[in-house]
Amino acid sequence: MTSKPAGPPDGGWGWVVAAAAFAVNGLSYGLLRSLGLALPDLAEHFDRSTQDTAWVSALALAVQQAASPVGSALSTRWGARPVVMVGGVLTSLGFVFSAFARSLLHLYLGLGVLAGSGWALVFAPALGTLSRYFSRRRVLAVGLALTGNGASSLLLAPTLQLLLDTFGWRGALLVLGAITLHLAPCGALLRPLVLPGDPPAPPRGPLAALGLGLFARRAFSVFALGTALVGGGYFVPYVHLAPHALDQGLGGYGAALVVAVAAVGDAGARLISGWLADQGWVPLSRLLLVFGALTGLGVLAVGLGCRGALLAAAGAYGLSAGSYAPLVFGVLPGLAGVGGVVQATGLVMMLMSLGGLLGPPLSGFLRDETGDFTASFLACGSFILSGSFIYMGLPGALPSCPPASPSPQATPPPERGELLPVLPVALLSSSGGPPSTLDTTC
């Protein structure tokens, strides 16, 4: 049955949804981050270059993000629960299919297309549903769910290396296929929630279902441009941090330790960043700028770090990247309204895929040309810094609202977003997308 509270419960079953989103994030991005440990084995088995094998992870990441608006649209129409459950089955089948690959093309299709499509159906609906369950603790809840990335990497990196040593890459992929099947019961925990301001009927037409009308708002467009540039470098350490550590002579378990250190910093920072954002001491747009820039500097440090300093550089990168992640999704209810947060989440994932598809192959190409990953991480860190500076235009693109008079409830209604200027709910719930004049309305 669908519950009908007066507003986001800000707890209760929301914590169960947070736990489900935690597992979904761990079995998607956490697994993608650890998958780089298998790339050297794939390159050796198929006798292909680093650039060629990088396309396996790059395609999985790009398909997962580019198709996320489809997952959001299906979730808006049919509900998050069945969509996430189907996505979990597709992801598992992608790993099982890839275990029997006879060429890199089979891996492109299995891990890149099939598993990537499954991941596209699970992440945005799960995170969007979580945002609907919380208001004043929303960014903290999102940060808690996003720690699944780091916690999963911490566990999966050494586990995957052990599987590779024991069963080879084919056996390892079969085991991962069984593990990712647990995405299906995670989807079963996503109980539907109806909130004030929700449209009375699902959007009609593909453009409205995908939420493309959000691009008519200048604030969302500025945010979209910056996020797309950040995506050009943000996911490179997911794919090439472990191979970079191997190039530095750390060995298989040494590389796994580097990934684990980054994961620990990432996980802890997501919680702290979420708590800090919910306090309202610093505008969310400023936090995006600061932590985005620190992430770019962290990637540069990984590229420049020698063998002895690589652990420290990976930890710094993990702390900064983890701080950035919950802010990207925490800002969405203020930009799109809680009624459009699922669609906005899918669009953000699609935007980051534009950079995510370019970054890892470019990194692999630079490694093949130069013989190491130094130039790769320097180039990708520059992408992140460029995107972060775009966020400097975000406050100017947001509506200019006069200071509110003091009142017992200093926080705007939760369904309208509490950290950014409020947009009219009636227009936010329009299925055809809001006009650009919304940028001047508080």
Tab-separated table of C-alpha atoms in Angstrom:
chain	number	residue	atom	x	y	z
A	1	MET	CA	0.000	0.000	0.000
A	2	THR	CA	1.123	3.562	-0.678
A	3	SER	CA	1.355	5.754	2.416
A	4	LYS	CA	0.134	9.348	2.257
A	5	PRO	CA	1.850	11.480	4.915
A	6	ALA	CA	1.467	15.245	5.093
A	7	GLY	CA	5.148	15.608	4.223
A	8	PRO	CA	8.430	13.700	4.194
A	9	PRO	CA	8.532	11.609	7.403
A	10	ASP	CA	12.193	12.556	7.963
A	11	GLY	CA	12.849	9.141	9.466
A	12	GLY	CA	10.852	5.988	10.133
A	13	TRP	CA	10.833	3.714	7.096
A	14	GLY	CA	13.129	6.274	5.484
A	15	TRP	CA	16.059	4.737	7.355
A	16	VAL	CA	15.226	1.349	5.797
A	17	VAL	CA	15.199	3.064	2.400
A	18	ALA	CA	18.563	4.630	3.312
A	19	ALA	CA	19.949	1.157	4.079
A	20	ALA	CA	18.649	-0.140	0.740
A	21	ALA	CA	20.181	2.839	-1.100
A	22	PHE	CA	23.431	2.184	0.797
A	23	ALA	CA	23.535	-1.363	-0.583
A	24	VAL	CA	22.524	-0.206	-4.076
A	25	ASN	CA	25.338	2.332	-4.138
A	26	GLY	CA	27.839	-0.233	-2.868
A	27	LEU	CA	26.867	-2.816	-5.476
A	28	SER	CA	27.036	-0.264	-8.291
A	29	TYR	CA	29.699	2.417	-7.843
A	30	GLY	CA	31.605	0.525	-5.164
A	31	LEU	CA	31.874	-2.463	-7.461
A	32	LEU	CA	32.826	-0.277	-10.416
A	33	ARG	CA	35.621	1.296	-8.366
A	34	SER	CA	37.068	-2.127	-7.500
A	35	LEU	CA	36.661	-3.550	-11.001
A	36	GLY	CA	39.866	-1.824	-12.097
A	37	LEU	CA	41.790	-4.586	-10.317
A	38	ALA	CA	40.661	-7.033	-13.020
A	39	LEU	CA	41.701	-4.865	-15.988
A	40	PRO	CA	45.388	-5.964	-16.060
A	41	ASP	CA	44.263	-9.616	-16.147
A	42	LEU	CA	41.892	-8.858	-19.011
A	43	ALA	CA	44.603	-6.985	-20.932
A	44	GLU	CA	46.996	-9.913	-20.516
A	45	HIS	CA	44.431	-12.593	-21.411
A	46	PHE	CA	43.187	-10.883	-24.569
A	47	ASP	CA	46.572	-9.312	-25.416
A	48	ARG	CA	45.083	-5.832	-25.704
A	49	SER	CA	46.213	-2.368	-24.613
A	50	THR	CA	45.291	-0.505	-21.443
A	51	GLN	CA	43.136	1.838	-23.502
A	52	ASP	CA	41.149	-1.070	-24.973
A	53	THR	CA	40.461	-2.720	-21.639
A	54	ALA	CA	39.568	0.641	-20.052
A	55	TRP	CA	36.540	0.732	-22.328
A	56	VAL	CA	35.019	-2.142	-20.332
A	57	SER	CA	34.659	-0.022	-17.199
A	58	ALA	CA	34.087	3.175	-19.176
A	59	LEU	CA	31.165	1.674	-21.106
A	60	ALA	CA	29.607	0.247	-17.943
A	61	LEU	CA	29.903	3.642	-16.266
A	62	ALA	CA	28.694	5.594	-19.296
A	63	VAL	CA	25.701	3.335	-19.973
A	64	GLN	CA	24.779	3.351	-16.296
A	65	GLN	CA	24.758	7.126	-16.207
A	66	ALA	CA	23.506	7.918	-19.710
A	67	ALA	CA	20.520	5.600	-19.290
A	68	SER	CA	19.718	6.826	-15.768
A	69	PRO	CA	16.983	9.205	-17.060
A	70	VAL	CA	15.295	6.118	-18.496
A	71	GLY	CA	15.387	4.494	-15.066
A	72	SER	CA	13.969	7.698	-13.576
A	73	ALA	CA	11.187	7.850	-16.168
A	74	LEU	CA	10.255	4.196	-15.632
A	75	SER	CA	10.297	4.767	-11.881
A	76	THR	CA	7.998	7.781	-12.257
A	77	ARG	CA	5.576	5.675	-14.289
A	78	TRP	CA	5.730	2.286	-12.549
A	79	GLY	CA	7.350	3.011	-9.177
A	80	ALA	CA	10.908	2.521	-7.973
A	81	ARG	CA	10.377	-0.935	-6.462
A	82	PRO	CA	9.825	-3.026	-9.655
A	83	VAL	CA	12.310	-0.975	-11.668
A	84	VAL	CA	15.152	-1.526	-9.188
A	85	MET	CA	14.367	-5.238	-8.884
A	86	VAL	CA	14.516	-5.711	-12.661
A	87	GLY	CA	17.741	-3.698	-12.766
A	88	GLY	CA	19.323	-6.011	-10.200
A	89	VAL	CA	18.528	-9.072	-12.311
A	90	LEU	CA	19.962	-7.429	-15.457
A	91	THR	CA	23.172	-6.478	-13.643
A	92	SER	CA	23.665	-10.033	-12.393
A	93	LEU	CA	23.065	-11.456	-15.874
A	94	GLY	CA	25.657	-9.040	-17.287
A	95	PHE	CA	28.370	-10.388	-14.985
A	96	VAL	CA	27.424	-14.020	-15.626
A	97	PHE	CA	27.427	-13.456	-19.389
A	98	SER	CA	30.835	-11.741	-19.196
A	99	ALA	CA	32.357	-14.692	-17.338
A	100	PHE	CA	32.077	-16.691	-20.578
A	101	ALA	CA	33.510	-13.924	-22.811
A	102	ARG	CA	35.740	-14.986	-25.703
A	103	SER	CA	36.715	-11.466	-26.736
A	104	LEU	CA	36.682	-7.915	-25.437
A	105	LEU	CA	33.535	-7.336	-27.502
A	106	HIS	CA	31.714	-9.823	-25.294
A	107	LEU	CA	32.882	-7.903	-22.225
A	108	TYR	CA	31.778	-4.636	-23.790
A	109	LEU	CA	28.312	-6.132	-24.274
A	110	GLY	CA	28.112	-7.996	-20.967
A	111	LEU	CA	29.660	-5.609	-18.457
A	112	GLY	CA	29.340	-2.439	-20.511
A	113	VAL	CA	25.840	-2.667	-21.961
A	114	LEU	CA	23.906	-5.310	-19.991
A	115	ALA	CA	25.294	-4.706	-16.483
A	116	GLY	CA	25.462	-0.962	-17.183
A	117	SER	CA	21.777	-0.950	-18.164
A	118	GLY	CA	20.907	-2.788	-14.973
A	119	TRP	CA	22.813	-0.263	-12.889
A	120	ALA	CA	20.966	2.531	-14.713
A	121	LEU	CA	17.671	1.135	-13.410
A	122	VAL	CA	18.744	0.935	-9.764
A	123	PHE	CA	20.745	4.000	-8.716
A	124	ALA	CA	18.605	7.016	-9.652
A	125	PRO	CA	15.268	5.508	-8.478
A	126	ALA	CA	16.793	4.387	-5.164
A	127	LEU	CA	18.466	7.733	-4.421
A	128	GLY	CA	15.466	9.726	-5.632
A	129	THR	CA	13.135	7.704	-3.405
A	130	LEU	CA	15.436	8.326	-0.439
A	131	SER	CA	15.352	12.099	-1.015
A	132	ARG	CA	11.543	11.990	-0.854
A	133	TYR	CA	11.622	10.422	2.628
A	134	PHE	CA	13.704	13.214	4.217
A	135	SER	CA	13.636	16.987	4.521
A	136	ARG	CA	15.760	18.571	7.257
A	137	ARG	CA	18.149	15.614	7.374
A	138	ARG	CA	18.064	14.966	3.654
A	139	VAL	CA	21.709	15.591	2.771
A	140	LEU	CA	22.832	13.546	5.775
A	141	ALA	CA	20.602	10.652	4.665
A	142	VAL	CA	21.949	10.913	1.121
A	143	GLY	CA	25.500	11.028	2.458
A	144	LEU	CA	24.818	7.938	4.563
A	145	ALA	CA	23.518	6.080	1.508
A	146	LEU	CA	26.483	7.186	-0.574
A	147	THR	CA	28.927	5.768	1.958
A	148	GLY	CA	27.972	2.423	0.439
A	149	ASN	CA	30.448	3.290	-2.304
A	150	GLY	CA	33.389	3.525	0.073
A	151	ALA	CA	32.344	0.691	2.378
A	152	SER	CA	31.837	-1.631	-0.585
A	153	SER	CA	35.199	-0.680	-2.060
A	154	LEU	CA	36.850	-1.364	1.273
A	155	LEU	CA	35.432	-4.898	1.283
A	156	LEU	CA	35.331	-5.687	-2.422
A	157	ALA	CA	38.848	-4.543	-3.373
A	158	PRO	CA	40.707	-7.196	-1.340
A	159	THR	CA	37.910	-9.723	-1.964
A	160	LEU	CA	38.120	-9.253	-5.715
A	161	GLN	CA	41.915	-9.589	-5.641
A	162	LEU	CA	41.520	-12.829	-3.680
A	163	LEU	CA	38.949	-14.082	-6.196
A	164	LEU	CA	41.252	-13.207	-9.091
A	165	ASP	CA	44.153	-15.061	-7.478
A	166	THR	CA	42.018	-18.083	-6.600
A	167	PHE	CA	39.563	-18.501	-9.476
A	168	GLY	CA	40.881	-16.234	-12.231
A	169	TRP	CA	38.888	-13.431	-13.793
A	170	ARG	CA	36.151	-15.739	-15.118
A	171	GLY	CA	35.407	-17.235	-11.719
A	172	ALA	CA	35.588	-13.801	-10.121
A	173	LEU	CA	32.941	-12.451	-12.505
A	174	LEU	CA	30.647	-15.389	-11.735
A	175	VAL	CA	30.884	-14.681	-8.005
A	176	LEU	CA	30.227	-10.983	-8.626
A	177	GLY	CA	27.157	-11.976	-10.631
A	178	ALA	CA	25.792	-13.752	-7.572
A	179	ILE	CA	26.626	-10.785	-5.329
A	180	THR	CA	24.954	-8.194	-7.580
A	181	LEU	CA	21.740	-10.248	-7.626
A	182	HIS	CA	21.197	-8.860	-4.105
A	183	LEU	CA	20.137	-5.605	-5.759
A	184	ALA	CA	16.710	-7.181	-6.317
A	185	PRO	CA	15.747	-7.499	-2.624
A	186	CYS	CA	17.093	-3.981	-2.079
A	187	GLY	CA	14.516	-2.768	-4.568
A	188	ALA	CA	11.763	-4.585	-2.697
A	189	LEU	CA	12.418	-2.314	0.313
A	190	LEU	CA	11.631	0.904	-1.609
A	191	ARG	CA	8.098	1.522	-0.339
A	192	PRO	CA	6.190	4.103	-2.455
A	193	LEU	CA	5.512	7.475	-0.845
A	194	VAL	CA	3.000	10.096	-2.014
A	195	LEU	CA	3.748	13.701	-1.012
A	196	PRO	CA	1.963	17.052	-1.395
A	197	GLY	CA	2.935	18.685	-4.658
A	198	ASP	CA	3.233	15.411	-6.570
A	199	PRO	CA	1.516	15.537	-9.980
A	200	PRO	CA	-1.877	13.773	-9.966
A	201	ALA	CA	-0.807	11.573	-12.876
A	202	PRO	CA	2.536	10.429	-14.346
A	203	PRO	CA	3.999	12.797	-16.978
A	204	ARG	CA	2.874	12.130	-20.528
A	205	GLY	CA	5.292	12.076	-23.411
A	206	PRO	CA	8.962	11.064	-23.409
A	207	LEU	CA	10.373	14.576	-22.920
A	208	ALA	CA	8.195	15.253	-19.893
A	209	ALA	CA	8.875	11.811	-18.427
A	210	LEU	CA	12.623	12.366	-18.685
A	211	GLY	CA	12.340	15.784	-17.028
A	212	LEU	CA	14.115	17.638	-19.840
A	213	GLY	CA	12.128	20.786	-19.014
A	214	LEU	CA	14.534	21.332	-16.114
A	215	PHE	CA	17.134	22.607	-18.581
A	216	ALA	CA	14.933	25.654	-19.154
A	217	ARG	CA	16.043	26.926	-15.743
A	218	ARG	CA	19.297	28.853	-15.768
A	219	ALA	CA	20.277	27.571	-12.321
A	220	PHE	CA	19.923	23.947	-13.384
A	221	SER	CA	21.782	24.624	-16.655
A	222	VAL	CA	24.760	26.155	-14.820
A	223	PHE	CA	24.776	23.219	-12.427
A	224	ALA	CA	24.526	20.790	-15.358
A	225	LEU	CA	27.500	22.283	-17.217
A	226	GLY	CA	29.733	22.200	-14.147
A	227	THR	CA	28.714	18.660	-13.276
A	228	ALA	CA	29.373	17.400	-16.806
A	229	LEU	CA	32.930	18.791	-16.704
A	230	VAL	CA	33.552	17.310	-13.265
A	231	GLY	CA	32.437	13.945	-14.635
A	232	GLY	CA	35.297	14.081	-17.149
A	233	GLY	CA	37.776	13.335	-14.373
A	234	TYR	CA	35.813	12.239	-11.330
A	235	PHE	CA	35.569	8.570	-12.303
A	236	VAL	CA	39.099	8.048	-13.611
A	237	PRO	CA	40.386	6.914	-10.183
A	238	TYR	CA	37.519	4.383	-10.139
A	239	VAL	CA	39.095	2.710	-13.174
A	240	HIS	CA	42.807	3.505	-13.002
A	241	LEU	CA	43.714	4.048	-9.355
A	242	ALA	CA	44.510	0.348	-8.899
A	243	PRO	CA	46.470	0.040	-12.205
A	244	HIS	CA	48.354	3.237	-11.288
A	245	ALA	CA	49.347	1.654	-7.970
A	246	LEU	CA	50.454	-1.493	-9.825
A	247	ASP	CA	52.598	0.666	-12.122
A	248	GLN	CA	54.209	2.136	-9.008
A	249	GLY	CA	55.300	-1.383	-8.007
A	250	LEU	CA	52.938	-1.884	-5.078
A	251	GLY	CA	51.711	-5.327	-6.167
A	252	GLY	CA	48.167	-6.683	-6.228
A	253	TYR	CA	47.401	-6.412	-2.516
A	254	GLY	CA	49.275	-3.118	-2.275
A	255	ALA	CA	47.035	-1.730	-5.022
A	256	ALA	CA	44.007	-3.066	-3.176
A	257	LEU	CA	45.223	-1.228	-0.052
A	258	VAL	CA	45.443	2.040	-2.007
A	259	VAL	CA	41.860	1.574	-3.218
A	260	ALA	CA	40.767	0.713	0.326
A	261	VAL	CA	42.394	3.840	1.802
A	262	ALA	CA	40.609	6.016	-0.749
A	263	ALA	CA	37.380	4.181	0.070
A	264	VAL	CA	37.701	4.782	3.824
A	265	GLY	CA	38.298	8.502	3.324
A	266	ASP	CA	35.447	8.640	0.825
A	267	ALA	CA	32.967	6.932	3.161
A	268	GLY	CA	33.776	9.040	6.212
A	269	ALA	CA	33.743	12.316	4.301
A	270	ARG	CA	30.282	11.656	2.860
A	271	LEU	CA	28.757	11.505	6.321
A	272	ILE	CA	30.581	14.606	7.550
A	273	SER	CA	29.747	16.556	4.392
A	274	GLY	CA	26.079	15.582	4.619
A	275	TRP	CA	25.883	16.669	8.252
A	276	LEU	CA	27.657	19.956	7.479
A	277	ALA	CA	25.334	20.755	4.565
A	278	ASP	CA	22.239	20.116	6.681
A	279	GLN	CA	23.379	22.677	9.272
A	280	GLY	CA	22.947	25.486	6.732
A	281	TRP	CA	26.060	27.326	7.919
A	282	VAL	CA	27.514	27.559	4.399
A	283	PRO	CA	25.456	27.896	1.194
A	284	LEU	CA	25.263	24.593	-0.606
A	285	SER	CA	26.568	26.136	-3.834
A	286	ARG	CA	29.724	27.298	-2.020
A	287	LEU	CA	30.284	23.841	-0.591
A	288	LEU	CA	29.969	22.402	-4.095
A	289	LEU	CA	32.638	24.790	-5.349
A	290	VAL	CA	35.054	24.163	-2.486
A	291	PHE	CA	34.831	20.384	-2.351
A	292	GLY	CA	34.748	20.082	-6.135
A	293	ALA	CA	37.996	22.042	-6.373
A	294	LEU	CA	39.555	19.949	-3.595
A	295	THR	CA	38.594	16.801	-5.506
A	296	GLY	CA	40.423	18.108	-8.573
A	297	LEU	CA	43.495	18.858	-6.471
A	298	GLY	CA	43.270	15.378	-4.965
A	299	VAL	CA	43.336	13.766	-8.418
A	300	LEU	CA	46.354	15.899	-9.313
A	301	ALA	CA	48.080	14.721	-6.117
A	302	VAL	CA	47.438	11.073	-7.039
A	303	GLY	CA	49.040	11.649	-10.430
A	304	LEU	CA	52.080	13.410	-8.997
A	305	GLY	CA	52.518	11.182	-5.945
A	306	CYS	CA	55.426	8.770	-5.885
A	307	ARG	CA	55.207	5.234	-4.528
A	308	GLY	CA	55.690	6.293	-0.919
A	309	ALA	CA	53.188	9.147	-1.058
A	310	LEU	CA	50.503	7.353	-3.070
A	311	LEU	CA	48.621	6.143	-0.002
A	312	ALA	CA	48.416	9.675	1.404
A	313	ALA	CA	47.368	11.105	-1.977
A	314	ALA	CA	44.685	8.419	-2.352
A	315	GLY	CA	43.382	9.252	1.120
A	316	ALA	CA	43.227	12.969	0.273
A	317	TYR	CA	41.402	12.196	-2.944
A	318	GLY	CA	38.936	9.960	-1.096
A	319	LEU	CA	38.182	12.641	1.503
A	320	SER	CA	37.549	15.353	-1.084
A	321	ALA	CA	35.613	13.181	-3.549
A	322	GLY	CA	33.491	11.806	-0.727
A	323	SER	CA	32.667	15.320	0.484
A	324	TYR	CA	31.592	16.357	-3.015
A	325	ALA	CA	29.275	13.410	-3.770
A	326	PRO	CA	26.320	14.021	-1.384
A	327	LEU	CA	26.269	17.723	-2.237
A	328	VAL	CA	25.603	17.001	-5.918
A	329	PHE	CA	22.459	15.062	-5.069
A	330	GLY	CA	21.531	17.106	-2.003
A	331	VAL	CA	21.180	20.269	-4.088
A	332	LEU	CA	18.630	18.701	-6.454
A	333	PRO	CA	15.456	19.136	-4.358
A	334	GLY	CA	16.192	22.849	-4.184
A	335	LEU	CA	16.652	23.023	-7.954
A	336	ALA	CA	13.863	20.710	-9.093
A	337	GLY	CA	11.528	20.362	-6.100
A	338	VAL	CA	11.051	17.077	-4.302
A	339	GLY	CA	8.408	16.055	-6.850
A	340	GLY	CA	11.006	16.155	-9.635
A	341	VAL	CA	14.011	14.894	-7.696
A	342	VAL	CA	13.930	11.398	-9.236
A	343	GLN	CA	13.992	12.851	-12.751
A	344	ALA	CA	16.683	15.360	-11.774
A	345	THR	CA	18.822	12.558	-10.340
A	346	GLY	CA	18.620	10.684	-13.623
A	347	LEU	CA	19.584	13.792	-15.590
A	348	VAL	CA	22.600	14.420	-13.348
A	349	MET	CA	23.761	10.851	-13.900
A	350	MET	CA	23.374	11.322	-17.661
A	351	LEU	CA	25.397	14.545	-17.571
A	352	MET	CA	28.229	12.930	-15.655
A	353	SER	CA	28.229	10.078	-18.179
A	354	LEU	CA	29.283	12.505	-20.903
A	355	GLY	CA	32.539	13.028	-19.048
A	356	GLY	CA	32.645	9.512	-17.670
A	357	LEU	CA	32.700	8.060	-21.185
A	358	LEU	CA	35.613	10.320	-22.165
A	359	GLY	CA	37.745	10.224	-19.020
A	360	PRO	CA	38.847	6.571	-18.607
A	361	PRO	CA	39.651	5.951	-22.306
A	362	LEU	CA	41.551	9.260	-22.445
A	363	SER	CA	43.417	8.213	-19.321
A	364	GLY	CA	44.240	4.845	-20.879
A	365	PHE	CA	45.397	6.516	-24.096
A	366	LEU	CA	47.712	8.879	-22.216
A	367	ARG	CA	49.100	5.954	-20.255
A	368	ASP	CA	49.844	4.025	-23.443
A	369	GLU	CA	51.548	7.077	-24.964
A	370	THR	CA	53.585	8.129	-21.918
A	371	GLY	CA	54.173	4.830	-20.156
A	372	ASP	CA	52.524	5.809	-16.840
A	373	PHE	CA	49.373	7.419	-15.463
A	374	THR	CA	50.878	10.770	-14.433
A	375	ALA	CA	49.604	12.676	-17.467
A	376	SER	CA	46.270	10.856	-17.188
A	377	PHE	CA	45.562	12.061	-13.662
A	378	LEU	CA	46.820	15.572	-14.404
A	379	ALA	CA	44.468	15.931	-17.380
A	380	CYS	CA	41.486	14.535	-15.508
A	381	GLY	CA	42.167	16.670	-12.444
A	382	SER	CA	42.053	19.706	-14.736
A	383	PHE	CA	38.581	18.684	-15.920
A	384	ILE	CA	37.343	18.548	-12.325
A	385	LEU	CA	38.824	21.943	-11.476
A	386	SER	CA	37.234	23.501	-14.570
A	387	GLY	CA	33.812	22.127	-13.685
A	388	SER	CA	34.133	23.262	-10.081
A	389	PHE	CA	34.815	26.833	-11.126
A	390	ILE	CA	31.633	26.755	-13.241
A	391	TYR	CA	29.738	26.431	-9.963
A	392	MET	CA	30.838	29.994	-9.191
A	393	GLY	CA	28.013	31.070	-11.498
A	394	LEU	CA	25.428	29.038	-9.608
A	395	PRO	CA	24.434	31.622	-6.949
A	396	GLY	CA	23.961	34.300	-9.611
A	397	ALA	CA	21.736	32.010	-11.639
A	398	LEU	CA	19.508	31.224	-8.667
A	399	PRO	CA	16.504	33.416	-7.887
A	400	SER	CA	17.238	36.462	-5.789
A	401	CYS	CA	15.016	36.292	-2.690
A	402	PRO	CA	14.708	38.944	0.021
A	403	PRO	CA	15.641	37.867	3.543
A	404	ALA	CA	12.757	36.154	5.252
A	405	SER	CA	11.388	37.666	8.437
A	406	PRO	CA	12.124	35.663	11.570
A	407	SER	CA	9.544	33.003	12.304
A	408	PRO	CA	9.294	29.892	14.445
A	409	GLN	CA	9.863	27.781	11.336
A	410	ALA	CA	12.970	29.158	9.680
A	411	THR	CA	13.078	26.238	7.281
A	412	PRO	CA	10.875	26.375	4.151
A	413	PRO	CA	8.361	23.557	3.653
A	414	PRO	CA	10.289	20.346	3.088
A	415	GLU	CA	8.667	19.532	-0.219
A	416	ARG	CA	10.154	22.696	-1.715
A	417	GLY	CA	13.771	22.235	-0.706
A	418	GLU	CA	15.319	23.955	2.260
A	419	LEU	CA	18.819	24.991	1.216
A	420	LEU	CA	18.149	26.817	-2.048
A	421	PRO	CA	15.588	29.483	-3.011
A	422	VAL	CA	12.067	28.118	-3.194
A	423	LEU	CA	10.340	27.571	-6.531
A	424	PRO	CA	6.541	27.353	-6.875
A	425	VAL	CA	5.291	23.836	-6.265
A	426	ALA	CA	2.523	24.183	-8.819
A	427	LEU	CA	5.043	24.876	-11.527
A	428	LEU	CA	7.534	22.305	-10.243
A	429	SER	CA	4.950	19.567	-10.655
A	430	SER	CA	4.064	20.542	-14.206
A	431	SER	CA	4.550	17.575	-16.483
A	432	GLY	CA	5.670	19.675	-19.377
A	433	GLY	CA	8.573	21.337	-17.586
A	434	PRO	CA	8.739	24.889	-16.210
A	435	PRO	CA	9.457	27.981	-18.285
A	436	SER	CA	12.668	29.921	-17.818
A	437	THR	CA	10.838	32.703	-15.971
A	438	LEU	CA	10.932	30.501	-12.872
A	439	ASP	CA	14.461	31.745	-12.257
A	440	THR	CA	13.109	35.102	-11.138
A	441	THR	CA	10.453	33.704	-8.821
A	442	CYS	CA	10.938	32.891	-5.116
